[in-house]
XYZ file of C-alpha atoms in Angstrom:
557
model
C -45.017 -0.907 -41.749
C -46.427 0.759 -44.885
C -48.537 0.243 -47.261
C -47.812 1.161 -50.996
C -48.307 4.636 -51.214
C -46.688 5.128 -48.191
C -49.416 5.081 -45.788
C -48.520 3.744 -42.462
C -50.377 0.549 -41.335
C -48.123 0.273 -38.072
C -45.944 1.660 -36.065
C -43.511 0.411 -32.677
C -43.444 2.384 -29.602
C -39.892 3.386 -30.243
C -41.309 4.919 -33.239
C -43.940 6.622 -31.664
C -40.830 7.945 -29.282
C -39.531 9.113 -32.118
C -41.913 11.114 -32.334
C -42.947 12.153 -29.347
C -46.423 10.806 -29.598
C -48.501 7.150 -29.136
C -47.485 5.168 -31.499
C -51.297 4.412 -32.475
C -51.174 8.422 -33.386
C -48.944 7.514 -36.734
C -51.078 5.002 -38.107
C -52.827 6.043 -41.243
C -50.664 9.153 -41.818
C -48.200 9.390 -44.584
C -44.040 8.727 -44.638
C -42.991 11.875 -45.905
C -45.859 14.254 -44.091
C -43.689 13.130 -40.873
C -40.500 15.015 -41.991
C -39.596 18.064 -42.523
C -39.594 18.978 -46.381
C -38.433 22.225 -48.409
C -41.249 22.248 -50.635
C -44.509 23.240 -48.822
C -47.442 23.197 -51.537
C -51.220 21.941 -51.440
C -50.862 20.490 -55.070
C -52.487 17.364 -55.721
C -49.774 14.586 -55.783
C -47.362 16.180 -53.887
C -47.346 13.607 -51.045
C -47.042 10.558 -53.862
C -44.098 12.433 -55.309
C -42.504 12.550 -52.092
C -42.905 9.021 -51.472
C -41.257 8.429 -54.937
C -38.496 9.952 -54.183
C -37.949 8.642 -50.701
C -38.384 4.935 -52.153
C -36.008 6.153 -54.615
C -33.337 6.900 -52.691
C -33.848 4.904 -49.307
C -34.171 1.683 -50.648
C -30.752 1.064 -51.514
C -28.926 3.090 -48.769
C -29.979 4.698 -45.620
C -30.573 8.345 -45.818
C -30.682 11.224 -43.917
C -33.717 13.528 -43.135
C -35.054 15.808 -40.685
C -38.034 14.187 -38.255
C -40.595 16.444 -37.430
C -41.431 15.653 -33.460
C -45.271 16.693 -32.267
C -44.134 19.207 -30.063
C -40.380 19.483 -30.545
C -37.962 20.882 -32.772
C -36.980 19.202 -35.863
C -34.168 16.143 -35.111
C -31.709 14.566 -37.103
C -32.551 11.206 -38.075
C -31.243 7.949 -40.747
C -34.225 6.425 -43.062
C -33.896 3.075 -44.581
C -36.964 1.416 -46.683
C -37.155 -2.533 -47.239
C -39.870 -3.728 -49.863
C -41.703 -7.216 -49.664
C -41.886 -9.274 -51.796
C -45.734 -9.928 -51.318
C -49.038 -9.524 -52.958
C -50.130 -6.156 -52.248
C -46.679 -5.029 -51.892
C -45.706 -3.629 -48.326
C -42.492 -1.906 -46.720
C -40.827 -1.473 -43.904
C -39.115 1.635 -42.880
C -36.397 1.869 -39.980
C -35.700 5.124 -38.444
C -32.680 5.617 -36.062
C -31.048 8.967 -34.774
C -27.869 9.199 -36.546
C -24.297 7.521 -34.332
C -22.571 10.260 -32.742
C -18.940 10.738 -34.459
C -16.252 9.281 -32.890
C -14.189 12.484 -32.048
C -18.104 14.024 -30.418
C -18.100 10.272 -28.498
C -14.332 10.869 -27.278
C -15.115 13.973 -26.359
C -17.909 13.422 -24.464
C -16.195 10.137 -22.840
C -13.182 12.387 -21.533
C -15.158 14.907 -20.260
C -17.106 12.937 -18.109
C -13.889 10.882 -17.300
C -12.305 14.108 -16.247
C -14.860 15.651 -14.373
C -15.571 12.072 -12.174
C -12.050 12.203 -11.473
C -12.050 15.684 -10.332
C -15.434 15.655 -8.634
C -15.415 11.993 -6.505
C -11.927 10.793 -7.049
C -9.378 10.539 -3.911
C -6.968 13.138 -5.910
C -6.817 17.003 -5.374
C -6.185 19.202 -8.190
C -5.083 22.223 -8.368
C -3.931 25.113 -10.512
C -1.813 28.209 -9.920
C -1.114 30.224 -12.786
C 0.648 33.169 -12.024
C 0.295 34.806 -15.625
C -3.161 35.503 -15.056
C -3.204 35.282 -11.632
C -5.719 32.614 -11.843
C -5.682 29.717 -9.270
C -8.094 27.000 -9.451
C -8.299 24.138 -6.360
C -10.867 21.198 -6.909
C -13.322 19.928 -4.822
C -11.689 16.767 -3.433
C -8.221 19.224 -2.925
C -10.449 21.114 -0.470
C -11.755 17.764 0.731
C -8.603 16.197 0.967
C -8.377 19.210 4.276
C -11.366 19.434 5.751
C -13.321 22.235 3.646
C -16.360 22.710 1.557
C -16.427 23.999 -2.235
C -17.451 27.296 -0.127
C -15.605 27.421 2.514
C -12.406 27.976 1.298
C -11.643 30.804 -1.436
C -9.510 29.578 -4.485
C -6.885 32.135 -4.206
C -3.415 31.782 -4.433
C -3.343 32.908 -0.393
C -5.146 30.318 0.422
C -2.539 27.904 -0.906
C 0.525 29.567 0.669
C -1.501 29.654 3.893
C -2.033 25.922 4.044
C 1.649 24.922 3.385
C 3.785 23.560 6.663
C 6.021 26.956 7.562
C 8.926 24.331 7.065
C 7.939 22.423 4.233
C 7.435 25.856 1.992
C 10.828 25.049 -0.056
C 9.260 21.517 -0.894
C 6.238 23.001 -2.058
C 5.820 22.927 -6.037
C 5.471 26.725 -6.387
C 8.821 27.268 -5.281
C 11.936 26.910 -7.545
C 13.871 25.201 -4.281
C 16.839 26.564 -4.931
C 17.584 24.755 -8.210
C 18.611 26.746 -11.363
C 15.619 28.154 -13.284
C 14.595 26.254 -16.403
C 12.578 27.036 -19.924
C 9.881 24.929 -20.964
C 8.038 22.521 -18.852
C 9.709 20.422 -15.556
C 7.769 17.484 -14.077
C 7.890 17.400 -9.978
C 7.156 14.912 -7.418
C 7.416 15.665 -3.929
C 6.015 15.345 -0.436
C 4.712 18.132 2.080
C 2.531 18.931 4.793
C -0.311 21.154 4.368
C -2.437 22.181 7.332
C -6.135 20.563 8.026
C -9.116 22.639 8.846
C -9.042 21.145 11.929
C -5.394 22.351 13.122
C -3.913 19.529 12.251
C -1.005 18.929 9.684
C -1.266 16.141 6.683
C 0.931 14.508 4.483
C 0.149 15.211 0.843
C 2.382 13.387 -2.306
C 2.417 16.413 -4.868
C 2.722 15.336 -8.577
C 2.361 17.307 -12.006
C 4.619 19.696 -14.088
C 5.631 23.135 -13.875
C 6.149 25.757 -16.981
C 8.419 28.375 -17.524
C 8.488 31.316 -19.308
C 12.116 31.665 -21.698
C 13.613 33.610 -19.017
C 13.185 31.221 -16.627
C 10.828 32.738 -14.392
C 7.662 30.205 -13.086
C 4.207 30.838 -14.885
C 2.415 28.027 -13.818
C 2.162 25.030 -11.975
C -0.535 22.567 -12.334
C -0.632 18.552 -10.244
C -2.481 16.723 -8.091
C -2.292 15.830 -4.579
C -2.759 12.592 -2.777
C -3.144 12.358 0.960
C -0.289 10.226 1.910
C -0.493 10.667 6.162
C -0.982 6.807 6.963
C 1.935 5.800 4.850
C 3.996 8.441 6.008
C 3.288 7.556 10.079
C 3.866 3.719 9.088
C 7.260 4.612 7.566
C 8.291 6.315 10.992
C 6.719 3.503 12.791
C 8.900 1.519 10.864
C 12.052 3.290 11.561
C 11.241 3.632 15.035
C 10.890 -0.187 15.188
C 14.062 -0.374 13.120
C 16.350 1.815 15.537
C 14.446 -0.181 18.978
C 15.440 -3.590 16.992
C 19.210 -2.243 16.117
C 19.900 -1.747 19.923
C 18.028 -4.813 20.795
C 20.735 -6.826 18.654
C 23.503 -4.501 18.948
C 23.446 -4.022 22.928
C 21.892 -7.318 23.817
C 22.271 -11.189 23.739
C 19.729 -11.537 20.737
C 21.047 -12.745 17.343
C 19.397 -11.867 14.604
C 19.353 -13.383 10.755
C 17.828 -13.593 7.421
C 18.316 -15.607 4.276
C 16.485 -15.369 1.157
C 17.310 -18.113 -0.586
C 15.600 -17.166 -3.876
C 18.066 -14.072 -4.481
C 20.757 -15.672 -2.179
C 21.120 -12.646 0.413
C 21.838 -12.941 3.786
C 21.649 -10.511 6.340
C 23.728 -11.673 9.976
C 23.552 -8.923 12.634
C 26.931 -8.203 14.986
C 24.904 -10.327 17.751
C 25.077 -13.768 15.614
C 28.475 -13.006 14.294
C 30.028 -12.473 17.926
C 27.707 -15.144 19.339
C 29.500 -17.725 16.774
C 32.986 -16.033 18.095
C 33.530 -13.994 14.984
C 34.259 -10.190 14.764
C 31.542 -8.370 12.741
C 34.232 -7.884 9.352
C 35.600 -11.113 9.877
C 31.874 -12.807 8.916
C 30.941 -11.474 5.926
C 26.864 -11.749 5.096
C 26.310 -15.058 2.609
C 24.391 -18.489 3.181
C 27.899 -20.527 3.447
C 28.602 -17.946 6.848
C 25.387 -19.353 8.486
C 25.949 -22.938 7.250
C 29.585 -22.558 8.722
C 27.995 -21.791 12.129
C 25.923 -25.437 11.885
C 26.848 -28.942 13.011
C 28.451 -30.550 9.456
C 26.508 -33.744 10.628
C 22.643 -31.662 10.882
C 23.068 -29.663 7.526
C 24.817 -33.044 4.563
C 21.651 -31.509 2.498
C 22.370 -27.647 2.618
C 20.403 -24.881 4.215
C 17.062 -25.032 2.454
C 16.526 -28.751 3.446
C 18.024 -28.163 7.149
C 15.081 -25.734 7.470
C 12.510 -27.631 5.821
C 12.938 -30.449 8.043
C 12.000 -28.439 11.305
C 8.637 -28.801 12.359
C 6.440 -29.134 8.635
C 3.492 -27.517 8.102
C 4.459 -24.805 10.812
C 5.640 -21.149 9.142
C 6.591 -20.063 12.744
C 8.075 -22.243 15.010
C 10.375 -22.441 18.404
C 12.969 -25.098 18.783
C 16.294 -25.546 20.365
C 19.603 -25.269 17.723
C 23.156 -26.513 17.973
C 25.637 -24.139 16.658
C 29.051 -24.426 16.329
C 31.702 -21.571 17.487
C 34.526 -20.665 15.891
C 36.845 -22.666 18.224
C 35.106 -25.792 17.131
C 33.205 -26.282 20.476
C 29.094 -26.766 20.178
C 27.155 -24.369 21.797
C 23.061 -24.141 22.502
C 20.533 -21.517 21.645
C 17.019 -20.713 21.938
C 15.773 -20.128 18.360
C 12.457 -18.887 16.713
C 11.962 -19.098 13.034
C 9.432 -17.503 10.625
C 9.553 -19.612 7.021
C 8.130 -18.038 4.167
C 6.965 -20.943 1.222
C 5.768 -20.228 -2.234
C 2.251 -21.784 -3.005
C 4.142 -24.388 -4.444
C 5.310 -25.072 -0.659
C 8.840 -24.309 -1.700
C 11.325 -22.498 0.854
C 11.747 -18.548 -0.195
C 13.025 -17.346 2.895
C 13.751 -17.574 6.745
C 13.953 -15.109 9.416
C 14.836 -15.675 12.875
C 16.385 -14.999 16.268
C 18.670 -17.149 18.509
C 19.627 -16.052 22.330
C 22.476 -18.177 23.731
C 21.322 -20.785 26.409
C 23.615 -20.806 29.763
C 27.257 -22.262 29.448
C 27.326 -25.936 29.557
C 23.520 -26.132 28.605
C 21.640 -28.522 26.028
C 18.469 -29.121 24.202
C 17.085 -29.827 27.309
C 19.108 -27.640 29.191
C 17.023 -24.184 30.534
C 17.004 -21.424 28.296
C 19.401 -18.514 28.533
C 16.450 -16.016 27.755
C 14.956 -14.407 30.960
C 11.466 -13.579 31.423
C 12.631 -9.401 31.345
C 14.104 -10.241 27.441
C 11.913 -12.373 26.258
C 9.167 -9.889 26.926
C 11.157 -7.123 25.210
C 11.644 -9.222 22.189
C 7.953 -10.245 21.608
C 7.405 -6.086 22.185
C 9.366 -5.920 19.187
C 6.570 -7.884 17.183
C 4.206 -6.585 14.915
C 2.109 -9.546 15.615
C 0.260 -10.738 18.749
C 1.529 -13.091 20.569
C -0.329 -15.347 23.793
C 0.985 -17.647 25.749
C -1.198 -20.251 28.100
C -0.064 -23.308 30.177
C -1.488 -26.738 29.935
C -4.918 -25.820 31.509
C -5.544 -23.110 28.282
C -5.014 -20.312 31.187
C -3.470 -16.940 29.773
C 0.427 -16.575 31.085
C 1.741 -13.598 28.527
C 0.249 -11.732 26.170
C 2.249 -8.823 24.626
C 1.739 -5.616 23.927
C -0.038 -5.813 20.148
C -2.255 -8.763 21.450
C -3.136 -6.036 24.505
C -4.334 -3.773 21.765
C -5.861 -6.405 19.571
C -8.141 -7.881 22.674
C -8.727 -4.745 24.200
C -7.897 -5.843 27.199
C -4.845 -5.043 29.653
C -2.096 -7.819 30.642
C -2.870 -7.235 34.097
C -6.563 -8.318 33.810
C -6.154 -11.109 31.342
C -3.478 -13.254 33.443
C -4.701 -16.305 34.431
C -7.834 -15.886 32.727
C -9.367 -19.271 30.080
C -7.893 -18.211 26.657
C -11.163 -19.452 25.252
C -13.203 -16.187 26.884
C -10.184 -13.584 25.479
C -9.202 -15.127 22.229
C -13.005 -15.692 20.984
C -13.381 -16.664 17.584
C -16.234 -16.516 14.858
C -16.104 -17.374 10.771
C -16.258 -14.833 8.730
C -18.998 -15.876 6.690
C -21.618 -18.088 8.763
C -20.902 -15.825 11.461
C -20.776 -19.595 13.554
C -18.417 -19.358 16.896
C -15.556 -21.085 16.309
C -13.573 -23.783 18.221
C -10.734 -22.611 20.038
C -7.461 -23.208 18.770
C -5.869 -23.920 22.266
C -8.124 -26.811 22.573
C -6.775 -28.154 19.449
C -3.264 -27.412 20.727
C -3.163 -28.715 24.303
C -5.746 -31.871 23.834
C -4.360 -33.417 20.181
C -0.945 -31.375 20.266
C -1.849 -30.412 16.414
C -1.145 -26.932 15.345
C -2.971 -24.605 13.395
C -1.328 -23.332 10.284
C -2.181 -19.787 9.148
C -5.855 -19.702 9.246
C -7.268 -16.095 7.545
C -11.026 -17.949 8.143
C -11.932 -16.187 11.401
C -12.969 -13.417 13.052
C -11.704 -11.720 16.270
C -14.995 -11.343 18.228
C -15.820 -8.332 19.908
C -18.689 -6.867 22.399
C -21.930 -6.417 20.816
C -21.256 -2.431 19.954
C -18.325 -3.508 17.907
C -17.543 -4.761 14.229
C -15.494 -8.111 14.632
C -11.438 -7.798 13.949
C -10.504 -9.364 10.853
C -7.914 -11.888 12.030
C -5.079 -13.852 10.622
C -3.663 -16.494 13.180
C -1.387 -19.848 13.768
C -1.458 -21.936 17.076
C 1.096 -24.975 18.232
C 1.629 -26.743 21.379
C 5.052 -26.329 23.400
C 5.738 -30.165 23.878
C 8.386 -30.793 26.490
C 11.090 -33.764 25.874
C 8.050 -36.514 26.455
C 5.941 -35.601 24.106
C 3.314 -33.891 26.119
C 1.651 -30.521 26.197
C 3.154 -27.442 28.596
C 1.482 -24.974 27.084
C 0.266 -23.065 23.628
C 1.540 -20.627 21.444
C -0.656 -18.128 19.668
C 0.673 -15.692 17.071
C -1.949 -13.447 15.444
C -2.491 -9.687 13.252
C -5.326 -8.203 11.643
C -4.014 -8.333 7.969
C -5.279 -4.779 7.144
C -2.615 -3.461 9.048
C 0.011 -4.790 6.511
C -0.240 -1.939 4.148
C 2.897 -1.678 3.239
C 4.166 -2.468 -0.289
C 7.642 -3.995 -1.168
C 8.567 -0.513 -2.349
C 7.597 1.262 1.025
C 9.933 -1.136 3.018
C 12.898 -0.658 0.442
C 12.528 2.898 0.775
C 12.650 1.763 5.351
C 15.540 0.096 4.624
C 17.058 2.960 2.754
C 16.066 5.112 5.428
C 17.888 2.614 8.077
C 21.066 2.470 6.016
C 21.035 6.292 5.922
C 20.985 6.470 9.628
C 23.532 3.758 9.977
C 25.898 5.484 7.864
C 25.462 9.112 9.504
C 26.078 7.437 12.841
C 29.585 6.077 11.679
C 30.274 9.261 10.389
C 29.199 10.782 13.723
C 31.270 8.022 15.669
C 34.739 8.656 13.620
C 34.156 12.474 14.127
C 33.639 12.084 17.836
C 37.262 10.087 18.091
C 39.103 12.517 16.191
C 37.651 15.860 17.997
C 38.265 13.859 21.257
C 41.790 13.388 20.739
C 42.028 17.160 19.569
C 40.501 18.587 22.525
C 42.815 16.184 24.402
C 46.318 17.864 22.514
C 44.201 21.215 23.206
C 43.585 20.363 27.113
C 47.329 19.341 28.096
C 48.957 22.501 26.326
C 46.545 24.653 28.186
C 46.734 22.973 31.358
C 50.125 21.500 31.367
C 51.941 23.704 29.254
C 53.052 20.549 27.201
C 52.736 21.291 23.485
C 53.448 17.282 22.537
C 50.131 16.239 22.175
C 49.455 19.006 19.188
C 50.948 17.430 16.484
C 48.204 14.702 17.454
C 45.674 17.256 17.125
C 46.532 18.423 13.931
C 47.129 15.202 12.454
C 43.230 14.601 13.963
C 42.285 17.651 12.150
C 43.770 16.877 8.696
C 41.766 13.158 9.643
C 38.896 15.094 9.614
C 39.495 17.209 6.715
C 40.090 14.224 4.726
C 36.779 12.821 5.740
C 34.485 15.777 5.575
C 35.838 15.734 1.573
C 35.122 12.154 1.481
């Protein structure tokens, strides 16, 4: 605040910041003697004319002048004046460091964008020119493999030296046998690139590579992106694929799915032969599996015929009727997993059915022995524990082994309620146990994500996600419990890692009917080849060279 001639009466701290000083320091000095002027002079007036001229201009528009700090160099700054309307007149003066431009705040917001990214961000960057033989790798690259800033050099050797001796034609600085190009080519591609510690990991390689006009590389700048746990679920996933392709191929379990949302249906050669069908003569749609139903069980369709089993259960065991081909009724041992939308609508159902002995019922004995049914709950990605009517452990497969961390062999016969131990995730409280629930009230438990897996004191508690039901025999009462349980941060992988699984399984189906014809044909030519050698009997050529024309025409196909 000033007075008339420009005297200051008082003054805020952020003034005084200004500044550089108290604000108590630029009371009674004068408005212009605080910036810097051209005109230096001791003449009498001076000061008054400056304050003329500053009223002059700043009261109808801010201006810009030059603040003189204490102790500083000058600064840029914006002056605005406001008179009052009062008797003695008085003014106020604002003074604000001018806004930064836009394209200096851009700048500035990029920067530091960019060089957060580069410094704490999960991706690796890296560039190798080879123009100026200049190769730059960032700190998280050398992160991403177990090495310091210092530690490793950020040389071009270092690169080559780190790439998988059998990955080297995946790497980005190789043309991979493709024709050269001009200009610039984006890549993407996967490799293995060795860890400080001996080890190799998975990296996904992205960015763009530039080439001079005769087509020779100049440069090649991405990012990398350690990609080793997806890469390790993908073959767990195929692994699990080929064990669960035998399991239904070789064995007496039937597999299905239908998705009743994009109306696909997937029936593996067990069901179809199961229902007395040959694996063409079914072909893969909802009205196959309906056709394999009692007419009387299924008036509403599919969807309802499912949604009718056990409600509010998405996993479930039960006994189903099908009908065979020949018309006769047949029994099976099934076990369904439904998947609703919030809206509780049916999306999908997957399942398994194992034929029951000949002549068998609902309340016949199931066809499954103990040796299969333990390979098929193997085959789980989820735990699974079984107890009898006193809540005493009976099975317990192979993921719940892991899961408890504790062996079969010590957990038989054991109170589920002192291995399956359960506490909320928030109160940290104990909770009931769900076999109580079960075997006392024969409720279930739908899917419950509420509760903890409890561990010994010098260990974090599993995060848990779990469903319980009672096995009721034909009377109503409790046999036993069923328990069926994961820890959800294992499911990691998206929609678009299991299409690319499934791609991966229909490769390997297809090379292995490719395999399978060509083993037929060579065996009948070494067969044509074996009698004129032995036998001196030339007949069985002209199959052998039919064979071979076979497999000429299916090699070009």
């Amino acid at each position: 605040m000033l007075d008339a001639s420009g005297q200051v009466e008082l003054a805020s701290p952020a003034a005084g910041a200004l500044w550089q000083t108290s604000a108590g320091n630029l009371t009674g000095k004068f408005l212009p003697t605080l910036f810097v002027s051209e005109v230096a002079t001791d003449t009498p007036g001076w000061v008054q004319d400056q304050w003329e001229a500053m009223q002059a201009a700043a009261l109808t528009q801010p201006i810009a002048l030059e603040l003189q700090p204490v102790d500083a160099a000058p600064v840029d700054c914006v002056v605005l004046l406001e008179k009052t309307e009062e008797t003695p007149v008085r003014f106020f003066a604002y003074i604000s460091r001018p806004p930064a431009s836009a394209a200096t705040r851009k700048n500035a917001e990029t920067d530091n964008f960019l060089s957060v990214l580069n410094d704490r961000s999960a991706l690796g960057f890296f560039d190798l020119n080879f123009v100026t033989q200049f190769t730059y790798l960032s700190p998280a690259w050398k992160r991403m493999l177990g090495y310091t800033e210092a530690s490793l050099p950020s040389t071009y050797a270092s690169w080559v030296s780190l790439i998988h001796p059998d990955d080297t034609a995946a790497a980005p600085d190789k043309l991979s046998g493709r024709a050269p190009s001009t200009g610039t080519r984006p890549f993407a591609v996967e490799y293995r690139m060795k860890h400080a510690r001996g080890h190799f990991v998975w990296v996904q390689s992205v960015g763009v590579q530039l080439f001079a006009p005769n087509g020779s590389l100049q440069r090649v700048v991405g990012a990398h992106l350690d990609v080793t746990e997806r890469k390790e679920l993908e073959e767990s996933a195929i692994r699990a694929e080929d064990r669960l392709a035998v399991l239904t191929e070789r064995g007496r379990v039937a597999l299905f799915e239908l998705d009743f949302v994009g109306e696909q249906t997937w029936l593996s050669p067990a069901f179809k032969h199961l229902l007395g069908y040959g694996e063409k003569e079914l072909p893969n749609t909802l009205e196959s599996f309906l056709r394999g139903l009692p007419p009387d069980e299924t008036t509403g369709g599919l969807s309802a015929f499912f949604s009718a089993k056990h409600p509010g259960q998405s996993v479930f065991f039960d006994t189903f009727r099908l009908r065979h081909r020949n018309g006769t009724d047949l029994w099976g041992y099934t076990g369904v997993i439904r998947v609703l939308s919030r809206k509780r609508e049916l999306l999908r159902v997957l399942g398994f059915v194992t034929p029951m002995p000949e002549g068998a019922s609902a309340g016949g004995r199931s066809g499954l022995t103990a040796e299969q049914f333990s390979i098929l709950l193997t085959e789980l990605h989820e735990g699974v524990l079984i107890v009898d009517p006193r809540g005493r452990v009976v099975f317990l497969n192979t993921v719940a082994e892991r899961l408890l961390g504790c062996a079969a062999e010590r957990t038989i016969g054991e109170p589920a309620a002192d291995v399956f131990r359960l506490v909320h995730r928030e109160s940290g409280v104990p909770g009931e146990s769900p076999f109580d629930r079960a075997l006392i009230s024969g409720e279930s438990t739908p899917l419950n994500n509420e509760f903890l897996l409890d561990q010994p004191a010098d260990q974090k508690p599993v995060p848990l996600l779990f469903s319980c039901r009672a096995v009721l025999d034909t009377s109503g009462q409790a046999t036993g419990g069923v328990l069926v349980f994961r820890n959800p941060d294992e499911m990691t992988l998206t929609p678009d890692e299991l299409v690319r699984a499934n791609r991966f399984d229909a490769l390997g189906q297809l090379a292995g009917g490719i395999s399978h014809d060509f083993n037929n044909l060579l065996t009948t030519i070494l067969g044509g080849i074996s009698l004129a050698k032995d036998n001196r009997d030339y007949t069985g050529l002209e199959n052998s060279e039919r064979a071979c024309l076979a497999a000429k025409a299916l090699s070009k196909q």
